[in-house]
Amino acid sequence: MADQGVVLIVDDTLTNLEVLFDSLINADFKILVAEDGESAIDTANYALPDLILLDILMPDIDGFETFRRLKANHATADIPVIFMTALSETVDKVKGFALGAVDYITKPFQQEEVLARVQTHLRLRQLTKQLQEQMAREQAIRAEAEAERSRATNILESITDGFFALDQEWRFTYLNPQAEPLLQRKREDLLGKNIWDEFPEAIHSPFYQKYHRVATQQISVEFEEFYPPLNVWFAVHAYPAKNGISVYFQDITTRRMAQEELQRQYQRSQLFAEVTLEIRQSLNLDEILQTAVTEVQRILQADRVLIYQLWADGSGSGVAEEVLPGWSPVLGRKFPEEVFPIEYREQYRQGRVCNIPDVTDQKEHVPSCLIEFVQQFQVKAKLVVPILIKSELWGLLIAHQCGAPRSWTSFEAELLQQLADQIGIAITQGQLLDQETRQRQELGRSNADLQQFAYIASHDLQEPLRMITSYLQLLERRYKDRLDENASEFIGYAVEGAARMKTLINDLLAYSRVGTHGKAFEHIDCTASVKQAIANLKLSIAENQATITWDELPEVVADSTQLTQLFQNLISNAIKFRSVVPPTIHISAISQAENWLFRVQDNGIGIEAQYADRVFVIFQRLHNRAEYPGTGIGLAICKKIIERHDGTIWIESEPGKGSTFCFTIPEQA
Amino acid sequence: MTESSILSTECPERLIEILLVEDNPGDVRLTQEVLREGNIFNHLSVVEDGVQALEFLQQQGNYSHSPRPDLILLDLNLPRKDGREVLAEIKFSTHLKRIPVIVLTTSQSKEDVLRAYNFHANCYITKPIDLEQFIKVVRSIELFWLTIVKLPAE
């Protein structure tokens, strides 16, 4: 494929640049990049790209200011600019359009969307260029003709413009040779004849008024006008003459048509941008589809616009429809597989556009099953484009003309396809939102389950334990004299087991509450948290003659209670697994890759690397209970706290050389 | 003053009537045993759910001859009618609201504690797991509510 055009991407975020670069380079665009407004202006001025993708939020000079400077520079003023903005910033979009941006795209970027928009605007740009060139050519030709006219005496015979002269009675007194093909009449047939007799349709047209003005007011006039009987656009210069008027004229039909087509395309592109904004402003699927059909109907002035969703079994139904009064609605009707058989679906999946100006035309090969459908809903002409989601056929966007056959222009087909692409993107976004909502609800449910569990643990599980303990103790109390030593020992073990069970339940409860009973995050001074943790551990620190030191610690955004609990668990863990020498514990923090990296280093017994992950697993113990009491909950709670703060925790250790617990907390929550 | 001297001076002439609302037979028995070991001359009535508790208090149905309790020991999690509702109905009844209600439950949840006091529970006690502790709790109830506290006559 040849080069599609040169696109300048302006964005200060490297990842955005990369995403855009990748998606456009694959489609054969030449890409230039700039990371700020100043260099964007320089690059644009030097390279004159066909299109600029411009980020709004940038340091120094922002997108709007960059845009203003580009527009102020004659060289870059005509380059179309597409703004890039976050999905939610409607104000920016509106401001962008108001300044004269041709379009916007939203972040995060959808590859297909970026491509579709860039292609549309490059195509428009190309058409504009062609038109400008054509106009320049015409002007050159005319200038040449003017020059010649002044040189030659028999100029009227040789000029490329048509020329005729009329006397005061509106009779042709002279026509040059070029007038013949332009008026589609012979000179000899017209000479001496009254113009209004020969061209009666002109009487009720501007030609009549303008020529009369020239004659009565003795002024020259210049105008462009369409003359329907000849189906020609004329550019006319009429001058007063001694005995009547002189008229120079030329056929400008081609230019006018191109200009009008461009105007139409421009209007439709504006409409397209508006519709896209409408469609994409909603994330509610039904709303998106209804807006889409309403807007498409408005733009195409079709009698019926339908979004038809295809189901997995090949059948389908209309899911949104806009139909003019007088034509039957299709909405809600379910259609069997035969309406769109598999081979048709496959063609649509590959991007087929079905353009049928007249369904009764035998050449169109409308399948017999469809003819019935077509008759039932009075369809005379139809235009069908696929709605694809991730390269799969989701459904069809269908325009029907019911009153009469209709030739759909390629532009209309293209516009419909672009809108179908937008609908596809909007549906994907809607589906993403649905999915997210569902996940949130599930999370809510599972949180509720956890709360329920916590209540059960705090109440229902305690009850049987209390029965076991109390009755064993009552047994011991009442029958002490009648029990031997063995029986007392057995009762002792049973009571101890129940007590441990109670501790386990309480630990489990504490663990589950990290997720469900957390407080809101706030700015916390870590030094204060460490001091609080040390105060809570005062007894144990004194008993073990432990020394705790710390460097300057940062402020973080965290749950203050949990942060204190974290330091407390880590310090108490370091004291518990001390070696023979008194424990020394040092706490430090450094900034690393947008995170604070904390290190809690001790001189304890350390552990072997193979157990490094197991220490964070709930109720995992690496030592026997007599030597190191506890359930093995402390580090599991640390891990859960850190995970709630979007960080990670790990241990670096060697037996005999102490351990270092490392954890990260994001610098910006 | 020792415990016995309080008892000797303040010991009421009639039997102290206690209503225990508790669905767990193990707990019922334990409470009976511990009260029996104590020094207070009391009569313990037991109902197993909230509906029975209110019938007992309003002397309805099978409980038409039930005594009016001087003290109610109320568990929260009960079949049929929950202890929280029973507490609310007692405290909103002009006839019953003066009877002290001691919420005696295994629940440690903050919500339960707060709710009980909002409904004017006279105190909230979490049942200890250990028997010695439980005995202490029952003795404390006896000492405080049945000897130190001056209860309303009716």
Coordinates of N, CA and C in Angstrom, one line a residue, chain A residues 398-550:
Chain A
I398 N -28.8 -0.6 9.2 CA -29.5 -0.7 8.0 C -30.3 0.6 7.7
A399 N -30.2 1.1 6.5 CA -31.0 2.3 6.1 C -32.0 1.8 5.0
H400 N -33.3 2.1 5.2 CA -34.3 1.7 4.1 C -34.9 3.0 3.5
Q401 N -35.1 2.9 2.2 CA -35.9 4.0 1.6 C -37.2 3.2 1.2
C402 N -38.4 3.7 1.6 CA -39.6 3.0 1.4 C -40.4 3.6 0.3
G403 N -40.3 5.0 0.2 CA -41.2 5.7 -0.8 C -40.8 5.4 -2.2
A404 N -39.5 5.4 -2.5 CA -39.1 5.2 -3.9 C -37.6 4.6 -3.9
P405 N -37.2 4.1 -5.0 CA -35.8 3.6 -5.1 C -34.9 4.8 -4.8
R406 N -33.7 4.5 -4.4 CA -32.7 5.6 -4.0 C -31.3 5.2 -4.3
S407 N -30.6 6.0 -5.0 CA -29.2 5.7 -5.3 C -28.4 6.2 -4.1
W408 N -27.8 5.3 -3.4 CA -27.0 5.8 -2.2 C -25.6 6.2 -2.7
T409 N -25.1 7.3 -2.3 CA -23.8 7.8 -2.8 C -22.7 7.0 -2.0
S410 N -21.6 7.0 -2.6 CA -20.5 6.3 -1.9 C -20.2 7.0 -0.6
F411 N -20.4 8.3 -0.7 CA -20.1 9.0 0.6 C -21.1 8.6 1.7
E412 N -22.4 8.4 1.3 CA -23.4 8.0 2.3 C -23.0 6.6 2.8
A413 N -22.6 5.7 1.9 CA -22.2 4.4 2.3 C -21.0 4.5 3.3
E414 N -20.1 5.3 3.0 CA -18.9 5.5 3.8 C -19.2 6.0 5.2
L415 N -20.1 7.0 5.1 CA -20.5 7.7 6.4 C -21.2 6.7 7.3
L416 N -22.1 5.9 6.6 CA -22.8 4.9 7.4 C -21.9 3.9 8.0
Q417 N -20.8 3.5 7.2 CA -19.9 2.5 7.8 C -19.1 3.1 8.9
Q418 N -18.7 4.4 8.8 CA -18.0 5.1 9.9 C -18.8 5.1 11.1
L419 N -20.1 5.4 10.9 CA -21.0 5.5 12.1 C -21.2 4.1 12.7
A420 N -21.2 3.1 11.9 CA -21.3 1.7 12.4 C -20.1 1.4 13.2
D421 N -18.9 1.9 12.7 CA -17.7 1.6 13.5 C -17.8 2.3 14.9
Q422 N -18.3 3.5 14.8 CA -18.5 4.3 16.1 C -19.4 3.5 17.0
I423 N -20.5 3.0 16.5 CA -21.5 2.3 17.3 C -20.8 1.0 17.9
G424 N -19.9 0.4 17.1 CA -19.2 -0.8 17.6 C -18.3 -0.4 18.8
I425 N -17.6 0.7 18.6 CA -16.7 1.2 19.7 C -17.6 1.5 21.0
A426 N -18.7 2.2 20.7 CA -19.6 2.6 21.8 C -20.1 1.4 22.5
I427 N -20.5 0.3 21.7 CA -21.0 -0.9 22.3 C -19.9 -1.5 23.2
T428 N -18.7 -1.6 22.6 CA -17.6 -2.2 23.4 C -17.5 -1.5 24.7
Q429 N -17.5 -0.1 24.7 CA -17.3 0.6 25.9 C -18.5 0.3 26.9
G430 N -19.7 0.3 26.3 CA -20.9 0.0 27.2 C -20.7 -1.4 27.8
Q431 N -20.3 -2.3 27.0 CA -20.1 -3.7 27.5 C -19.0 -3.7 28.6
L432 N -18.0 -2.9 28.4 CA -16.9 -2.9 29.4 C -17.5 -2.3 30.7
L433 N -18.3 -1.3 30.6 CA -18.9 -0.7 31.8 C -19.8 -1.7 32.5
D434 N -20.6 -2.4 31.7 CA -21.5 -3.5 32.2 C -20.7 -4.5 33.0
Q435 N -19.6 -4.9 32.4 CA -18.7 -5.9 33.0 C -18.2 -5.4 34.3
E436 N -17.7 -4.1 34.3 CA -17.1 -3.5 35.5 C -18.2 -3.4 36.6
T437 N -19.4 -3.0 36.2 CA -20.5 -2.9 37.2 C -20.7 -4.3 37.8
R438 N -20.8 -5.3 36.9 CA -21.0 -6.6 37.4 C -20.0 -7.0 38.4
Q439 N -18.7 -6.8 38.0 CA -17.6 -7.2 38.9 C -17.7 -6.4 40.2
R440 N -18.1 -5.1 40.1 CA -18.2 -4.4 41.4 C -19.3 -4.9 42.3
Q441 N -20.4 -5.4 41.6 CA -21.5 -5.9 42.4 C -21.0 -7.2 43.1
E442 N -20.2 -8.1 42.3 CA -19.8 -9.3 42.8 C -18.8 -9.1 44.0
L443 N -18.0 -8.0 43.8 CA -17.0 -7.7 44.9 C -17.8 -7.3 46.1
G444 N -18.9 -6.5 45.9 CA -19.7 -6.1 47.0 C -20.3 -7.3 47.7
R445 N -20.8 -8.2 46.9 CA -21.4 -9.4 47.5 C -20.4 -10.2 48.3
S446 N -19.2 -10.3 47.7 CA -18.2 -11.1 48.4 C -17.7 -10.4 49.7
N447 N -17.7 -9.1 49.6 CA -17.4 -8.3 50.8 C -18.5 -8.6 51.9
A448 N -19.7 -8.6 51.4 CA -20.8 -8.8 52.4 C -20.7 -10.2 53.0
D449 N -20.3 -11.2 52.1 CA -20.1 -12.6 52.6 C -19.0 -12.6 53.7
L450 N -17.9 -11.8 53.4 CA -16.8 -11.8 54.4 C -17.3 -11.2 55.7
Q451 N -18.1 -10.1 55.6 CA -18.7 -9.5 56.8 C -19.5 -10.6 57.6
Q452 N -20.3 -11.3 56.8 CA -21.1 -12.3 57.4 C -20.2 -13.4 58.1
F453 N -19.1 -13.7 57.4 CA -18.1 -14.7 58.0 C -17.6 -14.1 59.3
A454 N -17.2 -12.8 59.3 CA -16.6 -12.2 60.4 C -17.6 -12.3 61.6
Y455 N -18.9 -12.1 61.3 CA -19.9 -12.1 62.4 C -20.0 -13.5 63.0
I456 N -20.0 -14.5 62.0 CA -20.0 -15.9 62.4 C -18.8 -16.2 63.3
A457 N -17.7 -15.8 62.9 CA -16.4 -16.1 63.6 C -16.5 -15.5 65.0
S458 N -17.1 -14.2 65.1 CA -17.1 -13.6 66.4 C -18.2 -14.1 67.3
H459 N -19.1 -14.8 66.7 CA -20.2 -15.2 67.6 C -20.5 -16.7 67.6
D460 N -20.9 -17.2 66.4 CA -21.3 -18.6 66.3 C -20.2 -19.6 66.6
L461 N -19.0 -19.3 66.2 CA -17.9 -20.3 66.4 C -17.4 -20.2 67.9
Q462 N -17.6 -19.1 68.6 CA -17.2 -19.0 69.9 C -18.1 -19.9 70.9
E463 N -19.3 -20.0 70.5 CA -20.3 -20.7 71.4 C -19.9 -22.2 71.7
P464 N -19.7 -23.0 70.6 CA -19.3 -24.4 71.0 C -18.0 -24.5 71.7
L465 N -17.1 -23.6 71.4 CA -15.8 -23.5 72.1 C -16.0 -23.3 73.6
R466 N -16.9 -22.4 73.9 CA -17.2 -22.0 75.3 C -17.8 -23.2 76.0
M467 N -18.7 -23.9 75.3 CA -19.3 -25.1 75.9 C -18.2 -26.1 76.3
I468 N -17.3 -26.4 75.3 CA -16.2 -27.4 75.5 C -15.4 -27.0 76.7
T469 N -14.9 -25.8 76.7 CA -14.0 -25.3 77.8 C -14.7 -25.3 79.1
S470 N -15.9 -24.7 79.2 CA -16.6 -24.5 80.4 C -17.0 -25.9 81.1
Y471 N -17.5 -26.8 80.3 CA -17.9 -28.1 80.9 C -16.7 -28.9 81.3
L472 N -15.6 -28.8 80.5 CA -14.4 -29.5 80.9 C -13.9 -29.0 82.3
Q473 N -14.0 -27.7 82.4 CA -13.6 -27.1 83.7 C -14.5 -27.4 84.8
L474 N -15.8 -27.4 84.5 CA -16.8 -27.8 85.5 C -16.6 -29.2 86.0
L475 N -16.3 -30.1 85.0 CA -15.9 -31.5 85.3 C -14.8 -31.5 86.3
E476 N -13.7 -30.8 86.0 CA -12.5 -30.8 86.8 C -12.9 -30.3 88.2
R477 N -13.7 -29.2 88.2 CA -14.0 -28.5 89.5 C -14.8 -29.4 90.4
R478 N -15.9 -30.1 89.8 CA -16.8 -30.9 90.6 C -16.2 -32.2 91.0
Y479 N -15.4 -32.8 90.1 CA -15.0 -34.2 90.3 C -13.5 -34.3 90.5
K480 N -12.9 -33.2 90.9 CA -11.4 -33.2 91.1 C -10.9 -34.4 92.0
D481 N -11.6 -34.6 93.1 CA -11.2 -35.6 94.0 C -11.3 -37.0 93.4
R482 N -12.2 -37.2 92.5 CA -12.5 -38.5 92.0 C -11.7 -38.8 90.7
L483 N -10.9 -37.8 90.2 CA -10.2 -38.0 88.9 C -8.7 -38.3 89.2
D484 N -8.1 -39.1 88.4 CA -6.7 -39.3 88.7 C -5.8 -38.3 87.9
E485 N -4.5 -38.4 88.0 CA -3.6 -37.4 87.3 C -3.8 -37.4 85.8
N486 N -3.9 -38.6 85.2 CA -4.1 -38.7 83.8 C -5.3 -37.9 83.3
A487 N -6.4 -38.1 84.0 CA -7.7 -37.4 83.6 C -7.5 -35.9 83.7
S488 N -6.8 -35.4 84.7 CA -6.5 -33.9 84.8 C -5.7 -33.5 83.6
E489 N -4.7 -34.3 83.2 CA -3.8 -33.9 82.1 C -4.6 -33.9 80.8
F490 N -5.5 -34.9 80.7 CA -6.3 -34.9 79.4 C -7.2 -33.7 79.3
I491 N -7.8 -33.4 80.5 CA -8.6 -32.2 80.5 C -7.8 -31.0 80.2
G492 N -6.6 -30.9 80.7 CA -5.7 -29.8 80.4 C -5.4 -29.6 78.9
Y493 N -5.1 -30.7 78.3 CA -4.9 -30.6 76.8 C -6.1 -30.2 76.0
A494 N -7.3 -30.7 76.4 CA -8.5 -30.3 75.8 C -8.8 -28.9 75.9
V495 N -8.6 -28.3 77.2 CA -8.9 -26.9 77.4 C -7.9 -26.1 76.6
E496 N -6.6 -26.5 76.6 CA -5.6 -25.8 75.8 C -5.9 -25.7 74.3
G497 N -6.4 -26.9 73.8 CA -6.8 -26.9 72.4 C -7.9 -26.0 72.1
A498 N -8.9 -25.9 73.0 CA -10.0 -25.0 72.8 C -9.5 -23.6 72.8
A499 N -8.6 -23.3 73.8 CA -8.1 -21.9 73.9 C -7.4 -21.5 72.6
R500 N -6.6 -22.5 72.0 CA -5.8 -22.2 70.8 C -6.8 -21.9 69.6
M501 N -7.9 -22.7 69.7 CA -8.9 -22.6 68.6 C -9.5 -21.2 68.7
K502 N -9.7 -20.7 69.9 CA -10.2 -19.4 70.1 C -9.3 -18.3 69.5
T503 N -8.0 -18.5 69.8 CA -7.0 -17.6 69.3 C -7.0 -17.6 67.7
L504 N -7.0 -18.8 67.2 CA -7.1 -18.9 65.7 C -8.2 -18.2 65.1
I505 N -9.4 -18.4 65.7 CA -10.6 -17.7 65.2 C -10.4 -16.2 65.3
N506 N -9.9 -15.7 66.4 CA -9.7 -14.3 66.6 C -8.7 -13.7 65.5
D507 N -7.7 -14.5 65.3 CA -6.7 -14.1 64.3 C -7.3 -14.0 62.9
L508 N -8.1 -15.1 62.6 CA -8.7 -15.1 61.3 C -9.6 -13.9 61.1
L509 N -10.3 -13.6 62.2 CA -11.2 -12.4 62.2 C -10.4 -11.1 61.9
A510 N -9.2 -11.0 62.6 CA -8.4 -9.8 62.4 C -7.9 -9.8 61.0
Y511 N -7.6 -11.0 60.4 CA -7.1 -11.0 59.0 C -8.2 -10.6 58.1
S512 N -9.4 -11.1 58.3 CA -10.5 -10.7 57.4 C -10.9 -9.3 57.5
R513 N -10.6 -8.7 58.7 CA -11.0 -7.3 58.9 C -10.1 -6.3 58.2
V514 N -8.9 -6.8 57.8 CA -8.0 -5.9 57.1 C -8.7 -5.4 55.8
G515 N -9.4 -6.3 55.1 CA -10.1 -5.9 53.9 C -11.4 -5.2 54.2
T516 N -12.1 -5.6 55.2 CA -13.5 -5.2 55.3 C -13.6 -4.0 56.3
H517 N -12.7 -3.8 57.2 CA -12.9 -2.8 58.2 C -11.8 -1.7 58.1
G518 N -11.2 -1.6 56.9 CA -10.2 -0.6 56.7 C -10.7 0.8 56.8
K519 N -9.9 1.8 57.2 CA -10.3 3.2 57.3 C -10.0 3.8 56.0
A520 N -10.5 5.0 55.7 CA -10.1 5.8 54.5 C -8.6 6.2 54.6
F521 N -8.0 6.3 53.4 CA -6.6 6.6 53.4 C -6.4 8.1 53.7
E522 N -5.3 8.5 54.4 CA -5.0 9.9 54.6 C -3.5 10.1 54.6
H523 N -3.0 11.3 54.6 CA -1.6 11.5 54.6 C -1.1 11.2 56.0
I524 N -0.1 10.3 56.1 CA 0.4 9.8 57.4 C 1.9 10.0 57.4
D525 N 2.4 10.5 58.5 CA 3.9 10.5 58.7 C 4.3 9.2 59.3
C526 N 5.2 8.5 58.5 CA 5.6 7.1 58.9 C 6.3 7.1 60.2
T527 N 7.0 8.2 60.5 CA 7.8 8.2 61.8 C 6.8 8.1 62.9
A528 N 5.7 8.8 62.8 CA 4.6 8.7 63.9 C 4.1 7.3 64.0
S529 N 3.9 6.6 62.9 CA 3.4 5.2 62.9 C 4.4 4.3 63.6
V530 N 5.7 4.5 63.3 CA 6.8 3.7 63.9 C 6.8 3.9 65.4
K531 N 6.7 5.2 65.8 CA 6.8 5.5 67.2 C 5.6 4.9 68.0
Q532 N 4.4 5.0 67.3 CA 3.2 4.4 68.0 C 3.4 2.9 68.1
A533 N 3.9 2.2 67.1 CA 4.2 0.8 67.1 C 5.1 0.4 68.2
I534 N 6.2 1.2 68.4 CA 7.2 1.0 69.5 C 6.5 1.2 70.8
A535 N 5.6 2.2 71.0 CA 4.9 2.4 72.2 C 4.1 1.2 72.6
N536 N 3.4 0.6 71.5 CA 2.5 -0.5 71.8 C 3.4 -1.8 72.2
L537 N 4.6 -1.8 71.8 CA 5.5 -3.0 72.1 C 6.4 -2.7 73.2
K538 N 6.2 -1.7 74.0 CA 7.1 -1.2 75.0 C 7.6 -2.4 75.9
L539 N 6.7 -3.2 76.4 CA 7.1 -4.3 77.3 C 8.0 -5.3 76.7
S540 N 7.6 -5.7 75.5 CA 8.4 -6.8 74.8 C 9.8 -6.2 74.4
I541 N 9.9 -4.9 74.0 CA 11.1 -4.3 73.7 C 12.1 -4.2 74.9
A542 N 11.5 -3.9 76.0 CA 12.3 -3.8 77.2 C 12.8 -5.2 77.7
E543 N 11.9 -6.1 77.7 CA 12.2 -7.5 78.1 C 13.4 -8.1 77.2
N544 N 13.4 -7.7 75.9 CA 14.4 -8.3 75.0 C 15.6 -7.4 74.8
Q545 N 15.6 -6.2 75.5 CA 16.7 -5.2 75.4 C 16.9 -4.9 73.9
A546 N 15.8 -4.8 73.2 CA 15.9 -4.5 71.7 C 16.2 -3.0 71.5
T547 N 17.0 -2.7 70.4 CA 17.2 -1.3 70.0 C 16.6 -1.1 68.6
I548 N 15.8 -0.1 68.5 CA 15.1 0.2 67.2 C 15.6 1.6 66.7
T549 N 16.1 1.7 65.5 CA 16.5 2.9 65.0 C 15.8 3.1 63.6
W550 N 15.7 4.4 63.2 CA 15.1 4.6 61.9 C 15.7 5.9 61.2

